[in-house]
PDB file of C-alpha atoms in Angstrom:
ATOM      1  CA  UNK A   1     151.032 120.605 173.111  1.00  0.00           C
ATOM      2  CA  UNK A   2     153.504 117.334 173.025  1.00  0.00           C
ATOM      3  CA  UNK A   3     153.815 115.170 176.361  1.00  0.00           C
ATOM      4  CA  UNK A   4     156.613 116.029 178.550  1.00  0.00           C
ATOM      5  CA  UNK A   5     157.964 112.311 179.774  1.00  0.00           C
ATOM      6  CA  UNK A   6     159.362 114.007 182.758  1.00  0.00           C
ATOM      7  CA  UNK A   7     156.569 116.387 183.977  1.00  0.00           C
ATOM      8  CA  UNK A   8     153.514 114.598 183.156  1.00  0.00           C
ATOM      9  CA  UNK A   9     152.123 111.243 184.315  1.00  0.00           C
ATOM     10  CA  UNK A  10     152.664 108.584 181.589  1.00  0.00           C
ATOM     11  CA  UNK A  11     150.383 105.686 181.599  1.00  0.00           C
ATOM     12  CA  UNK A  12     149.853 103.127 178.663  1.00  0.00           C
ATOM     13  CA  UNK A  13     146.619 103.157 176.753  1.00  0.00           C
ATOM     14  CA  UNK A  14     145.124 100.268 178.578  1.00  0.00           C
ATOM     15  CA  UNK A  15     146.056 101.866 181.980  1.00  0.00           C
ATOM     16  CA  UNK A  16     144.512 104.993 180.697  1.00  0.00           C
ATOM     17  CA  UNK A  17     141.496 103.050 179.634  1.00  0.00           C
ATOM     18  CA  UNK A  18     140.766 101.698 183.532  1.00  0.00           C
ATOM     19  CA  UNK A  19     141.358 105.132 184.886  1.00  0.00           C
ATOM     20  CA  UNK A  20     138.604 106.503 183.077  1.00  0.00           C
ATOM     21  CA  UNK A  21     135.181 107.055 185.036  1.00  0.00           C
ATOM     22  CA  UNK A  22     132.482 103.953 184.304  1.00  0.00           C
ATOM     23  CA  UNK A  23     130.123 104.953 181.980  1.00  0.00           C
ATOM     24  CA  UNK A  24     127.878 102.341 180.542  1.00  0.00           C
ATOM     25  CA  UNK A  25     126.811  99.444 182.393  1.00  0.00           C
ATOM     26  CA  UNK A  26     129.856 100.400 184.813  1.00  0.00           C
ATOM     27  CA  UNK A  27     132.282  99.510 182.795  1.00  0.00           C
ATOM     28  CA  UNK A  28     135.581 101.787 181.772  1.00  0.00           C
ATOM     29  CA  UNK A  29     135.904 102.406 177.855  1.00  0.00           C
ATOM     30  CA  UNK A  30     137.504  99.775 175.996  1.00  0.00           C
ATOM     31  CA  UNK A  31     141.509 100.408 175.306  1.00  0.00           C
ATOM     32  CA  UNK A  32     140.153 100.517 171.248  1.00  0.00           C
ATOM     33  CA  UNK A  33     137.906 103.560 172.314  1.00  0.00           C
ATOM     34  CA  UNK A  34     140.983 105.399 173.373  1.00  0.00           C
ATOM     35  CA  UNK A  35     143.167 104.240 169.658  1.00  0.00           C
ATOM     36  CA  UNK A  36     140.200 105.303 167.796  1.00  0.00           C
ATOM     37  CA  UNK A  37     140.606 108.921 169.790  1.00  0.00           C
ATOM     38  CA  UNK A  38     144.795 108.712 168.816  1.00  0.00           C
ATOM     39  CA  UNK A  39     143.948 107.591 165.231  1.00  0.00           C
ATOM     40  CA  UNK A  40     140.606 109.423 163.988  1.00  0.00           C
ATOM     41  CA  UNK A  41     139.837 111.884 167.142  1.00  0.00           C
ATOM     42  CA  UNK A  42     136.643 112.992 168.374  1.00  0.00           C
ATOM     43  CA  UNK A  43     134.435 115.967 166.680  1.00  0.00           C
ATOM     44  CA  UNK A  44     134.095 118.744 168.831  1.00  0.00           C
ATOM     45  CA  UNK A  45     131.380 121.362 169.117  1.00  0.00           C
ATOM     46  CA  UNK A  46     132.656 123.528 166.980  1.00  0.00           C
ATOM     47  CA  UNK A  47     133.430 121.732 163.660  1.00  0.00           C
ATOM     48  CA  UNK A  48     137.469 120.906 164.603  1.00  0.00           C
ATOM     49  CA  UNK A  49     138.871 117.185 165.127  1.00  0.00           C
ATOM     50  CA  UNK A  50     140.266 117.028 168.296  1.00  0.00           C
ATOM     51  CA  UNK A  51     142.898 113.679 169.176  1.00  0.00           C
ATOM     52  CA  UNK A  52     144.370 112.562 171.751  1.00  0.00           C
ATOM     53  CA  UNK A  53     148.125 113.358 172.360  1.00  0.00           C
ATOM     54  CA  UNK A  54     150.364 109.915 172.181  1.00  0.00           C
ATOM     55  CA  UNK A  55     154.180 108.849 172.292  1.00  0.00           C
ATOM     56  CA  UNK A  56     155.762 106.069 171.681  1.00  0.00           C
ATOM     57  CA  UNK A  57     158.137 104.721 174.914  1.00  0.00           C
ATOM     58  CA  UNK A  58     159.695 101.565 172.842  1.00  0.00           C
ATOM     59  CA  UNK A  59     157.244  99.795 171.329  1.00  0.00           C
ATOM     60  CA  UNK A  60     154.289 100.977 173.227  1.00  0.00           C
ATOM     61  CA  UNK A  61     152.070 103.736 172.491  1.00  0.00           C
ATOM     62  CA  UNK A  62     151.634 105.675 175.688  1.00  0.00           C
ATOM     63  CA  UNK A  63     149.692 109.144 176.494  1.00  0.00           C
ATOM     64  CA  UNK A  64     149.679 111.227 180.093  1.00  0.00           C
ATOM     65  CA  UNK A  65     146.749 111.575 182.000  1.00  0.00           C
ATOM     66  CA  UNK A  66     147.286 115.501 181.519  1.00  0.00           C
ATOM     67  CA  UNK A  67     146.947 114.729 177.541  1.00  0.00           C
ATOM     68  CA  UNK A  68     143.539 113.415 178.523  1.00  0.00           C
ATOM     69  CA  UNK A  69     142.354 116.112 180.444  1.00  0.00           C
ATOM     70  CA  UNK A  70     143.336 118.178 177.463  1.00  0.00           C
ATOM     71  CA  UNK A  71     141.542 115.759 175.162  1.00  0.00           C
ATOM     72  CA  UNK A  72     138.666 116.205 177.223  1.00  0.00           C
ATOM     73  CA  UNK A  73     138.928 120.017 177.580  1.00  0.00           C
ATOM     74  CA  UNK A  74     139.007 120.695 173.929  1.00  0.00           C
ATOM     75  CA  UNK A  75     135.670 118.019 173.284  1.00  0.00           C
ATOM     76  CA  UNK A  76     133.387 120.513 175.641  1.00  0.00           C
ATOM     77  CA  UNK A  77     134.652 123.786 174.509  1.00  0.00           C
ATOM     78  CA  UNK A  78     137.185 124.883 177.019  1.00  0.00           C
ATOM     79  CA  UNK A  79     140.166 125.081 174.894  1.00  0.00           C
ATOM     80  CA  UNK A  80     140.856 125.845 171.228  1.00  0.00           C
ATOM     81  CA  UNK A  81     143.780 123.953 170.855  1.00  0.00           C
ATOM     82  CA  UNK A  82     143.230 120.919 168.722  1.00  0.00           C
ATOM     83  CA  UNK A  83     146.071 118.909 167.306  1.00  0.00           C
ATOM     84  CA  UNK A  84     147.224 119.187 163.378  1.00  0.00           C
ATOM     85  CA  UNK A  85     145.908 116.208 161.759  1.00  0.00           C
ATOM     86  CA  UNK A  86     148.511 113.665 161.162  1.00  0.00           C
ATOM     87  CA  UNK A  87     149.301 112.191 157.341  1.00  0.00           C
ATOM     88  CA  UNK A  88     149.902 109.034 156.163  1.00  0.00           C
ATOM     89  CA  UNK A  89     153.040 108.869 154.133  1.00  0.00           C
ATOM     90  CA  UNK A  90     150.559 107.748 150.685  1.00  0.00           C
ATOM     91  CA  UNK A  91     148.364 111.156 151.211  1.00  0.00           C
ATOM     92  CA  UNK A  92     151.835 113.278 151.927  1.00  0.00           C
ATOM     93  CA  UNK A  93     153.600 112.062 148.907  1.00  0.00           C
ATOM     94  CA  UNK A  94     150.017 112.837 146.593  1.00  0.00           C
ATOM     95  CA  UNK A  95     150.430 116.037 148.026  1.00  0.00           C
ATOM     96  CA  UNK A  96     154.182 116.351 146.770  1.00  0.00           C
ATOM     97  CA  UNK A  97     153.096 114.888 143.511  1.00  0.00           C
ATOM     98  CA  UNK A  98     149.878 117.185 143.245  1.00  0.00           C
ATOM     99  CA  UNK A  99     152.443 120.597 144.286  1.00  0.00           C
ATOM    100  CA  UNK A 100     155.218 118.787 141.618  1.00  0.00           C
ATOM    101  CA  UNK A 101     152.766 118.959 138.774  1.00  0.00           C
ATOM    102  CA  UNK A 102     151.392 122.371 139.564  1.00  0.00           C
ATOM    103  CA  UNK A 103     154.696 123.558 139.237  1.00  0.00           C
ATOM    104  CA  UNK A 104     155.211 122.085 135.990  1.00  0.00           C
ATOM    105  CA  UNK A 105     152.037 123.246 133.980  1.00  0.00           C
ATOM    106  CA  UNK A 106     152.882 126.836 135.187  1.00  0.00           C
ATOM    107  CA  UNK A 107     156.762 126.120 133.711  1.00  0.00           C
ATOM    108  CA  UNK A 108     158.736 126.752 137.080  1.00  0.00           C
TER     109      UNK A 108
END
């Protein structure tokens, strides 16, 4: 599910970071915790890589408090929804290349 700008409460990632509950030593989870969740995601019970759900509002990278409780939801189980894993443009066009010469050795 994307962000909706207009029906969801957008916060930066540092914002988002501070509205988090304290955890250790009562301190919020760094603002890296929460790029590491956009960029790599977070393992969930049942094999799947969930992330957390980001736009981009100029140059800032923002997500939605909603996007976290979904985050959150799919890391204990709740939901099933987990969010495609994204591709750098070097591993998409190795992809094209790899499909290119498949379709060359079988002459199509």
């Amino acid at each position: 599910m994307a962000i909706d700008v207009f029906s969801e409460q957008v916060v930066s990632l540092a914002e988002a970071a501070r509205k988090l509950p304290k955890l250790r030593n009562g301190k919020s989870p760094h603002v890296s915790t929460l790029y590491r969740w956009v960029l790599r995601g977070k393992r969930c019970p049942n094999g799947t890589v969930a992330r957390l759900e980001t736009i981009k509002i100029g140059g800032s990278t923002c997500t939605s408090l909603e996007a976290l409780q979904r985050f959150f939801d799919r890391l204990t189980g709740e939901q099933q929804i987990v969010s495609p894993p994204t591709l750098t443009q070097r591993q998409r066009l190795r992809q094209i290349r790899q499909a290119e010469e498949e379709l060359r050795r079988a002459g199509i």
